[in-house]
PDB file of C-alpha atoms in Angstrom:
ATOM      1  CA  MET A   1      23.092   3.862  12.399  1.00 44.00           C
ATOM      2  CA  ASN A   2      21.477   7.673  11.427  1.00 50.00           C
ATOM      3  CA  ASP A   3      23.612   9.671   9.369  1.00 56.00           C
ATOM      4  CA  ILE A   4      21.780  12.996  10.345  1.00 54.00           C
ATOM      5  CA  ASP A   5      21.844  13.962  13.462  1.00 56.00           C
ATOM      6  CA  THR A   6      18.077  14.700  15.084  1.00 61.00           C
ATOM      7  CA  SER A   7      19.045  18.209  16.000  1.00 67.00           C
ATOM      8  CA  ASN A   8      17.878  18.769  12.311  1.00 76.00           C
ATOM      9  CA  THR A   9      14.228  19.254  12.028  1.00 77.00           C
ATOM     10  CA  VAL A  10      11.614  20.095   9.808  1.00 75.00           C
ATOM     11  CA  ASN A  11       8.980  22.039  11.190  1.00 74.00           C
ATOM     12  CA  GLY A  12      10.258  21.440  14.310  1.00 80.00           C
ATOM     13  CA  ARG A  13      10.130  17.558  14.554  1.00 85.00           C
ATOM     14  CA  PRO A  14      13.615  15.750  13.973  1.00 89.00           C
ATOM     15  CA  ILE A  15      14.992  13.944  10.773  1.00 90.00           C
ATOM     16  CA  TYR A  16      16.150  10.841  10.942  1.00 93.00           C
ATOM     17  CA  ILE A  17      17.789   8.619   8.131  1.00 94.00           C
ATOM     18  CA  LEU A  18      18.184   5.624   9.022  1.00 96.00           C
ATOM     19  CA  ILE A  19      20.885   3.504   7.216  1.00 96.00           C
ATOM     20  CA  ASN A  20      22.213  -0.448   7.247  1.00 97.00           C
ATOM     21  CA  GLN A  21      19.240  -1.085   9.599  1.00 97.00           C
ATOM     22  CA  SER A  22      17.624  -4.408  10.208  1.00 97.00           C
ATOM     23  CA  ASN A  23      14.535  -5.815  12.603  1.00 97.00           C
ATOM     24  CA  LEU A  24      13.867  -2.289  13.773  1.00 96.00           C
ATOM     25  CA  GLN A  25      10.043  -1.330  15.339  1.00 95.00           C
ATOM     26  CA  ILE A  26       9.396   2.291  14.274  1.00 97.00           C
ATOM     27  CA  ASN A  27       6.506   3.829  15.856  1.00 95.00           C
ATOM     28  CA  PRO A  28       5.261   6.760  17.931  1.00 94.00           C
ATOM     29  CA  SER A  29       7.013   4.825  21.102  1.00 93.00           C
ATOM     30  CA  THR A  30      10.115   4.422  19.814  1.00 94.00           C
ATOM     31  CA  TYR A  31      10.623   7.349  17.527  1.00 93.00           C
ATOM     32  CA  PRO A  32       8.205  10.257  18.594  1.00 89.00           C
ATOM     33  CA  ASN A  33       6.965  13.157  16.965  1.00 88.00           C
ATOM     34  CA  ILE A  34       8.942  12.280  13.367  1.00 90.00           C
ATOM     35  CA  GLY A  35       9.198  14.842  11.195  1.00 87.00           C
ATOM     36  CA  TYR A  36      10.911  12.824   7.843  1.00 90.00           C
ATOM     37  CA  LEU A  37      11.979   9.483   7.710  1.00 94.00           C
ATOM     38  CA  GLY A  38      14.613   7.930   5.574  1.00 96.00           C
ATOM     39  CA  ILE A  39      14.865   4.185   5.540  1.00 97.00           C
ATOM     40  CA  VAL A  40      18.301   2.903   3.355  1.00 98.00           C
ATOM     41  CA  ASP A  41      19.855  -0.507   2.760  1.00 98.00           C
ATOM     42  CA  SER A  42      17.777  -1.908   5.745  1.00 98.00           C
ATOM     43  CA  LYS A  43      15.606  -4.602   5.991  1.00 98.00           C
ATOM     44  CA  ASN A  44      13.266  -6.218   8.328  1.00 98.00           C
ATOM     45  CA  ILE A  45      11.523  -2.566   9.898  1.00 97.00           C
ATOM     46  CA  THR A  46       8.711  -2.666  10.938  1.00 96.00           C
ATOM     47  CA  LEU A  47       6.797   0.705  10.508  1.00 96.00           C
ATOM     48  CA  GLY A  48       3.661   1.708  11.727  1.00 94.00           C
ATOM     49  CA  ARG A  49       1.143   4.894  12.986  1.00 93.00           C
ATOM     50  CA  LEU A  50       3.025   7.746  12.287  1.00 94.00           C
ATOM     51  CA  SER A  51       1.961  10.821  10.443  1.00 92.00           C
ATOM     52  CA  MET A  52       4.120  13.410   8.169  1.00 90.00           C
ATOM     53  CA  GLU A  53       2.618  16.364   6.230  1.00 88.00           C
ATOM     54  CA  ASN A  54       4.123  19.309   4.873  1.00 83.00           C
ATOM     55  CA  LYS A  55       7.184  18.354   3.186  1.00 80.00           C
ATOM     56  CA  ILE A  56       8.721  17.565   0.126  1.00 83.00           C
ATOM     57  CA  GLN A  57       9.142  13.621   0.769  1.00 87.00           C
ATOM     58  CA  GLY A  58       7.065  12.014   3.657  1.00 90.00           C
ATOM     59  CA  LEU A  59       8.576   8.705   3.896  1.00 95.00           C
ATOM     60  CA  MET A  60      11.591   7.285   1.789  1.00 97.00           C
ATOM     61  CA  LEU A  61      12.459   3.821   0.937  1.00 98.00           C
ATOM     62  CA  ALA A  62      15.580   2.918  -0.886  1.00 98.00           C
ATOM     63  CA  GLN A  63      17.160   0.033  -1.230  1.00 98.00           C
ATOM     64  CA  THR A  64      15.215  -1.770   1.538  1.00 98.00           C
ATOM     65  CA  THR A  65      13.473  -5.005   1.479  1.00 98.00           C
ATOM     66  CA  ASN A  66      11.142  -7.189   3.656  1.00 98.00           C
ATOM     67  CA  CYS A  67      10.013  -4.003   5.394  1.00 98.00           C
ATOM     68  CA  GLU A  68       6.288  -3.607   6.489  1.00 96.00           C
ATOM     69  CA  VAL A  69       4.547   0.136   6.662  1.00 97.00           C
ATOM     70  CA  SER A  70       0.726   0.224   7.745  1.00 95.00           C
ATOM     71  CA  GLU A  71      -1.585   2.619   8.999  1.00 94.00           C
ATOM     72  CA  VAL A  72       1.021   5.735   8.080  1.00 95.00           C
ATOM     73  CA  SER A  73      -0.593   9.087   7.052  1.00 95.00           C
ATOM     74  CA  LEU A  74       0.754  11.348   4.730  1.00 94.00           C
ATOM     75  CA  SER A  75      -0.563  14.534   3.357  1.00 94.00           C
ATOM     76  CA  ASN A  76       0.663  17.614   1.865  1.00 91.00           C
ATOM     77  CA  ASN A  77       3.917  16.373   0.393  1.00 90.00           C
ATOM     78  CA  GLN A  78       5.195  17.069  -3.065  1.00 88.00           C
ATOM     79  CA  VAL A  79       5.568  13.252  -2.429  1.00 91.00           C
ATOM     80  CA  GLY A  80       4.182  11.057   0.031  1.00 93.00           C
ATOM     81  CA  ILE A  81       5.670   8.088  -0.212  1.00 96.00           C
ATOM     82  CA  TYR A  82       8.971   7.553  -2.566  1.00 97.00           C
ATOM     83  CA  LEU A  83      10.593   3.771  -3.284  1.00 98.00           C
ATOM     84  CA  TRP A  84      13.965   3.220  -4.940  1.00 98.00           C
ATOM     85  CA  ASN A  85      15.336   0.254  -5.611  1.00 98.00           C
ATOM     86  CA  CYS A  86      13.000  -1.300  -3.157  1.00 98.00           C
ATOM     87  CA  SER A  87      12.008  -5.181  -3.084  1.00 98.00           C
ATOM     88  CA  LYS A  88       9.161  -7.768  -0.838  1.00 98.00           C
ATOM     89  CA  ASN A  89       8.020  -4.353   0.985  1.00 98.00           C
ATOM     90  CA  THR A  90       4.163  -4.233   2.234  1.00 97.00           C
ATOM     91  CA  ILE A  91       2.473  -0.951   2.256  1.00 97.00           C
ATOM     92  CA  MET A  92      -0.636  -1.692   3.681  1.00 95.00           C
ATOM     93  CA  GLY A  93      -3.710   0.705   5.633  1.00 95.00           C
ATOM     94  CA  SER A  94      -1.721   4.200   4.930  1.00 96.00           C
ATOM     95  CA  THR A  95      -3.655   7.478   3.917  1.00 95.00           C
ATOM     96  CA  ILE A  96      -1.958   9.885   1.517  1.00 94.00           C
ATOM     97  CA  ILE A  97      -3.650  13.229   0.756  1.00 93.00           C
ATOM     98  CA  ASN A  98      -2.733  15.414  -1.521  1.00 93.00           C
ATOM     99  CA  CYS A  99       0.447  13.999  -2.418  1.00 92.00           C
ATOM    100  CA  GLY A 100       1.489  11.160  -4.474  1.00 90.00           C
ATOM    101  CA  VAL A 101       3.577   7.761  -4.490  1.00 95.00           C
ATOM    102  CA  ASP A 102       6.561   7.276  -6.120  1.00 96.00           C
ATOM    103  CA  MET A 103       7.887   3.648  -7.315  1.00 97.00           C
ATOM    104  CA  ARG A 104      11.221   3.627  -9.007  1.00 97.00           C
ATOM    105  CA  LEU A 105      13.687   0.230 -10.105  1.00 97.00           C
ATOM    106  CA  CYS A 106      11.087  -1.227  -7.364  1.00 98.00           C
ATOM    107  CA  LYS A 107      10.000  -5.082  -7.288  1.00 97.00           C
ATOM    108  CA  ASN A 108       7.848  -7.596  -5.931  1.00 97.00           C
ATOM    109  CA  ASN A 109       6.296  -5.232  -3.514  1.00 97.00           C
ATOM    110  CA  ILE A 110       2.497  -4.904  -2.309  1.00 96.00           C
ATOM    111  CA  PHE A 111       0.515  -1.788  -2.132  1.00 97.00           C
ATOM    112  CA  ARG A 112      -2.817  -2.711  -0.247  1.00 95.00           C
ATOM    113  CA  GLY A 113      -5.432  -1.250   1.886  1.00 95.00           C
ATOM    114  CA  ASN A 114      -4.232   2.239   0.883  1.00 96.00           C
ATOM    115  CA  THR A 115      -6.236   5.585   0.038  1.00 95.00           C
ATOM    116  CA  LEU A 116      -4.607   7.969  -2.152  1.00 95.00           C
ATOM    117  CA  LEU A 117      -6.626  11.067  -2.323  1.00 93.00           C
ATOM    118  CA  SER A 118      -6.024  13.615  -4.544  1.00 90.00           C
ATOM    119  CA  GLY A 119      -2.235  12.340  -5.738  1.00 89.00           C
ATOM    120  CA  ASN A 120      -0.797  10.321  -8.153  1.00 89.00           C
ATOM    121  CA  LEU A 121       0.652   6.658  -8.300  1.00 94.00           C
ATOM    122  CA  ARG A 122       3.770   6.488 -10.713  1.00 93.00           C
ATOM    123  CA  LEU A 123       5.836   3.933 -11.262  1.00 95.00           C
ATOM    124  CA  VAL A 124       9.419   4.267 -13.184  1.00 95.00           C
ATOM    125  CA  ASN A 125      11.045   1.378 -14.483  1.00 95.00           C
ATOM    126  CA  SER A 126       9.119  -1.122 -11.669  1.00 96.00           C
ATOM    127  CA  SER A 127       7.420  -4.561 -12.360  1.00 96.00           C
ATOM    128  CA  ASP A 128       5.884  -7.118 -10.445  1.00 96.00           C
ATOM    129  CA  ASN A 129       4.764  -5.076  -7.875  1.00 96.00           C
ATOM    130  CA  THR A 130       1.205  -5.993  -6.680  1.00 96.00           C
ATOM    131  CA  PHE A 131      -1.814  -3.447  -5.893  1.00 96.00           C
ATOM    132  CA  HIS A 132      -5.463  -4.469  -4.656  1.00 95.00           C
ATOM    133  CA  ARG A 133      -8.083  -3.033  -2.232  1.00 94.00           C
ATOM    134  CA  ASN A 134      -6.557   0.363  -2.374  1.00 96.00           C
ATOM    135  CA  ASN A 135      -8.735   3.548  -3.077  1.00 96.00           C
ATOM    136  CA  PHE A 136      -7.917   5.797  -5.650  1.00 95.00           C
ATOM    137  CA  ILE A 137      -9.727   8.880  -5.089  1.00 93.00           C
ATOM    138  CA  GLN A 138     -10.137  11.843  -6.892  1.00 82.00           C
ATOM    139  CA  THR A 139      -6.703  11.753  -7.915  1.00 68.00           C
ATOM    140  CA  GLY A 140      -6.788  13.564 -11.712  1.00 70.00           C
ATOM    141  CA  VAL A 141      -3.732  11.449 -13.698  1.00 67.00           C
ATOM    142  CA  GLN A 142      -4.616   8.336 -11.039  1.00 76.00           C
ATOM    143  CA  ILE A 143      -1.633   6.364 -12.429  1.00 87.00           C
ATOM    144  CA  GLU A 144       1.079   6.822 -14.926  1.00 86.00           C
ATOM    145  CA  GLY A 145       4.849   5.461 -15.647  1.00 88.00           C
ATOM    146  CA  THR A 146       5.588   1.551 -16.743  1.00 83.00           C
ATOM    147  CA  VAL A 147       2.263   0.107 -14.969  1.00 87.00           C
ATOM    148  CA  GLN A 148       1.500  -2.326 -17.635  1.00 84.00           C
ATOM    149  CA  ASN A 149       3.256  -5.359 -15.850  1.00 92.00           C
ATOM    150  CA  ASN A 150       2.176  -5.257 -12.605  1.00 95.00           C
ATOM    151  CA  THR A 151      -0.595  -6.955 -10.607  1.00 94.00           C
ATOM    152  CA  TRP A 152      -3.879  -5.282 -10.197  1.00 95.00           C
ATOM    153  CA  ASP A 153      -6.040  -7.963  -8.227  1.00 93.00           C
ATOM    154  CA  ASP A 154      -5.285 -10.558  -5.303  1.00 90.00           C
ATOM    155  CA  ARG A 155      -5.828 -13.271  -7.947  1.00 81.00           C
ATOM    156  CA  ASP A 156      -1.489 -13.732  -7.176  1.00 74.00           C
ATOM    157  CA  SER A 157      -2.331 -14.698  -3.280  1.00 67.00           C
ATOM    158  CA  TRP A 158      -4.791 -17.172  -3.880  1.00 57.00           C
ATOM    159  CA  PRO A 159      -6.141 -19.417  -2.775  1.00 51.00           C
ATOM    160  CA  GLY A 160      -7.788 -17.547  -0.795  1.00 54.00           C
ATOM    161  CA  PRO A 161     -11.001 -17.384   1.723  1.00 52.00           C
ATOM    162  CA  PHE A 162     -15.005 -17.941  -0.242  1.00 54.00           C
ATOM    163  CA  ASP A 163     -15.976 -14.119  -0.504  1.00 66.00           C
ATOM    164  CA  CYS A 164     -17.953 -13.684  -3.088  1.00 73.00           C
ATOM    165  CA  PRO A 165     -20.601 -12.229  -1.237  1.00 71.00           C
ATOM    166  CA  ILE A 166     -23.994 -13.603  -3.728  1.00 72.00           C
ATOM    167  CA  CYS A 167     -22.515 -16.932  -4.530  1.00 74.00           C
ATOM    168  CA  VAL A 168     -19.510 -17.817  -1.723  1.00 68.00           C
ATOM    169  CA  GLU A 169     -16.635 -18.316  -4.325  1.00 72.00           C
ATOM    170  CA  LYS A 170     -13.336 -16.695  -4.297  1.00 73.00           C
ATOM    171  CA  ARG A 171     -13.233 -13.753  -6.656  1.00 76.00           C
ATOM    172  CA  PRO A 172     -10.256 -11.466  -7.450  1.00 86.00           C
ATOM    173  CA  VAL A 173     -10.638  -7.953  -6.226  1.00 90.00           C
ATOM    174  CA  GLY A 174      -8.809  -5.289  -7.376  1.00 93.00           C
ATOM    175  CA  ASN A 175      -8.512  -1.752  -6.655  1.00 96.00           C
ATOM    176  CA  TYR A 176     -11.700   1.428  -6.221  1.00 96.00           C
ATOM    177  CA  TRP A 177     -11.600   4.125  -8.512  1.00 95.00           C
ATOM    178  CA  SER A 178     -13.841   7.134  -7.824  1.00 93.00           C
ATOM    179  CA  ASP A 179     -13.539   7.889 -12.190  1.00 93.00           C
ATOM    180  CA  TYR A 180     -14.431   4.443 -12.683  1.00 94.00           C
ATOM    181  CA  GLN A 181     -18.120   4.410 -14.627  1.00 94.00           C
ATOM    182  CA  GLY A 182     -18.678   1.134 -15.225  1.00 94.00           C
ATOM    183  CA  GLU A 183     -21.289  -1.705 -13.528  1.00 93.00           C
ATOM    184  CA  ASP A 184     -21.646  -4.642 -11.992  1.00 92.00           C
ATOM    185  CA  ASN A 185     -23.905  -6.740 -13.835  1.00 90.00           C
ATOM    186  CA  GLY A 186     -22.318  -9.768 -14.121  1.00 82.00           C
ATOM    187  CA  LEU A 187     -21.650 -10.139 -17.481  1.00 82.00           C
ATOM    188  CA  HIS A 188     -17.765 -10.250 -16.861  1.00 73.00           C
ATOM    189  CA  THR A 189     -16.040 -12.106 -19.344  1.00 64.00           C
ATOM    190  CA  GLN A 190     -12.005 -12.338 -18.102  1.00 66.00           C
ATOM    191  CA  SER A 191     -12.525 -12.590 -14.466  1.00 66.00           C
ATOM    192  CA  HIS A 192     -16.134 -13.458 -11.909  1.00 68.00           C
ATOM    193  CA  ASN A 193     -19.176 -12.324 -12.996  1.00 72.00           C
ATOM    194  CA  CYS A 194     -21.832 -12.717 -10.451  1.00 82.00           C
ATOM    195  CA  LEU A 195     -24.049 -10.222 -10.357  1.00 84.00           C
ATOM    196  CA  GLY A 196     -23.939  -7.853  -7.249  1.00 83.00           C
ATOM    197  CA  ASP A 197     -20.856  -9.066  -6.252  1.00 86.00           C
ATOM    198  CA  GLY A 198     -18.786  -5.221  -5.451  1.00 89.00           C
ATOM    199  CA  ILE A 199     -17.103  -6.122  -8.857  1.00 91.00           C
ATOM    200  CA  GLY A 200     -17.373  -4.179 -11.875  1.00 92.00           C
ATOM    201  CA  ASP A 201     -17.698  -5.924 -15.311  1.00 91.00           C
ATOM    202  CA  THR A 202     -18.204  -3.393 -17.930  1.00 91.00           C
ATOM    203  CA  LEU A 203     -15.540  -1.135 -19.122  1.00 92.00           C
ATOM    204  CA  VAL A 204     -12.419  -2.875 -18.314  1.00 92.00           C
ATOM    205  CA  PRO A 205      -9.913  -2.758 -17.335  1.00 92.00           C
ATOM    206  CA  VAL A 206      -9.800   0.496 -16.192  1.00 93.00           C
ATOM    207  CA  HIS A 207      -6.686   2.527 -16.667  1.00 92.00           C
ATOM    208  CA  GLY A 208      -6.014  -0.332 -19.066  1.00 92.00           C
ATOM    209  CA  VAL A 209      -4.913  -2.109 -15.890  1.00 94.00           C
ATOM    210  CA  ASP A 210      -7.517  -3.303 -13.474  1.00 94.00           C
ATOM    211  CA  TYR A 211      -9.830  -5.693 -14.594  1.00 92.00           C
ATOM    212  CA  CYS A 212     -11.546  -6.275 -11.258  1.00 91.00           C
ATOM    213  CA  PRO A 213     -12.236  -2.968 -10.213  1.00 94.00           C
ATOM    214  CA  LEU A 214     -14.197  -2.182  -6.834  1.00 95.00           C
ATOM    215  CA  MET A 215     -17.789  -0.437  -6.997  1.00 95.00           C
ATOM    216  CA  LYS A 216     -17.460   0.886  -3.996  1.00 94.00           C
ATOM    217  CA  PRO A 217     -14.308   2.386  -1.881  1.00 94.00           C
ATOM    218  CA  TRP A 218     -13.031  -0.875   0.393  1.00 92.00           C
ATOM    219  CA  LEU A 219     -12.772  -0.814   3.753  1.00 88.00           C
ATOM    220  CA  PRO A 220     -10.934  -3.487   5.404  1.00 78.00           C
ATOM    221  CA  LEU A 221     -12.925  -6.164   7.485  1.00 69.00           C
ATOM    222  CA  VAL A 222     -12.483  -5.803  11.646  1.00 64.00           C
ATOM    223  CA  GLY A 223      -9.513  -7.305  12.884  1.00 66.00           C
ATOM    224  CA  ASP A 224      -8.029  -7.293   9.432  1.00 67.00           C
ATOM    225  CA  LEU A 225      -4.498  -5.694  10.434  1.00 68.00           C
ATOM    226  CA  ASP A 226      -2.960  -6.818   7.655  1.00 67.00           C
ATOM    227  CA  TYR A 227      -5.602  -5.459   4.787  1.00 74.00           C
ATOM    228  CA  ASN A 228      -6.071  -8.510   2.914  1.00 72.00           C
ATOM    229  CA  GLY A 229      -9.828  -8.993   3.428  1.00 70.00           C
ATOM    230  CA  ILE A 230      -9.402 -11.861   6.031  1.00 67.00           C
ATOM    231  CA  VAL A 231      -8.872 -12.200   9.212  1.00 62.00           C
ATOM    232  CA  ASN A 232      -6.771 -15.278  10.530  1.00 58.00           C
ATOM    233  CA  ILE A 233      -4.066 -16.320  12.650  1.00 60.00           C
ATOM    234  CA  VAL A 234      -1.692 -13.430  10.795  1.00 60.00           C
ATOM    235  CA  ASP A 235      -4.002 -10.687  12.397  1.00 51.00           C
ATOM    236  CA  ILE A 236      -3.750 -12.430  15.552  1.00 57.00           C
ATOM    237  CA  TYR A 237      -0.103 -12.563  15.916  1.00 56.00           C
ATOM    238  CA  LYS A 238      -0.111  -8.847  15.286  1.00 58.00           C
ATOM    239  CA  VAL A 239      -2.140  -8.135  18.073  1.00 54.00           C
ATOM    240  CA  ALA A 240       0.051 -10.144  20.168  1.00 58.00           C
ATOM    241  CA  ARG A 241       3.473  -8.408  18.666  1.00 58.00           C
ATOM    242  CA  ASN A 242       1.935  -5.118  19.080  1.00 60.00           C
ATOM    243  CA  PHE A 243       0.883  -5.452  23.234  1.00 57.00           C
ATOM    244  CA  GLY A 244       5.007  -7.202  23.180  1.00 56.00           C
ATOM    245  CA  LYS A 245       3.643 -10.652  23.981  1.00 48.00           C
ATOM    246  CA  THR A 246       5.609 -12.885  21.000  1.00 48.00           C
ATOM    247  CA  SER A 247       8.996 -14.715  21.657  1.00 43.00           C
ATOM    248  CA  PRO A 248      11.429 -12.042  18.806  1.00 43.00           C
TER     249      PRO A 248
END
């Protein structure tokens, strides 16, 4: 169901409000030239490779679960991504420039492998969400609201791969913060403490939440399509799905 006739446009591009939908693929082929997208009371939506700019909101999810948002580009909106009363969604590999992310009444969502440039991440009455491998760059306040009751590294996803470049042990990975001024000196007291592993050891937690800050902006591995720091069977499945070679 589309609650708004797509003859309604913003910047000459159609507005889509999708209500009570499930098992949809939303991409430039299935929904071309989207001007604004709202997803309401829906589940199991896969959304990717979209670009939305110069609006009040770029993308809105409300009362929506088990959705995957990947490789979305949002710029110069008042709010890049707005989530209300959402759970068990994953937002990954997206670029949000000159606009922010607003999460309200949200639980158990994952926000990973994204770049937020010159915009804030705001959490309102939101908890048990996980943030890791994101780049928060030149964002001023950077994060605000109810940030403490969320997880700011990937330790809850363990067991994971051996990924310390120095000692080949599992290390927790947080986020990159452009205003972080600490050092990677191997003296971390609450996490993996290997000198030169790319994780900051001093002046933590960053912004009161991230004990495992990255020293450099995070870049995905080639083939890491779910932006979790490893390449595995899940990434192969995503390639096959994108080319229509998997069963429904």
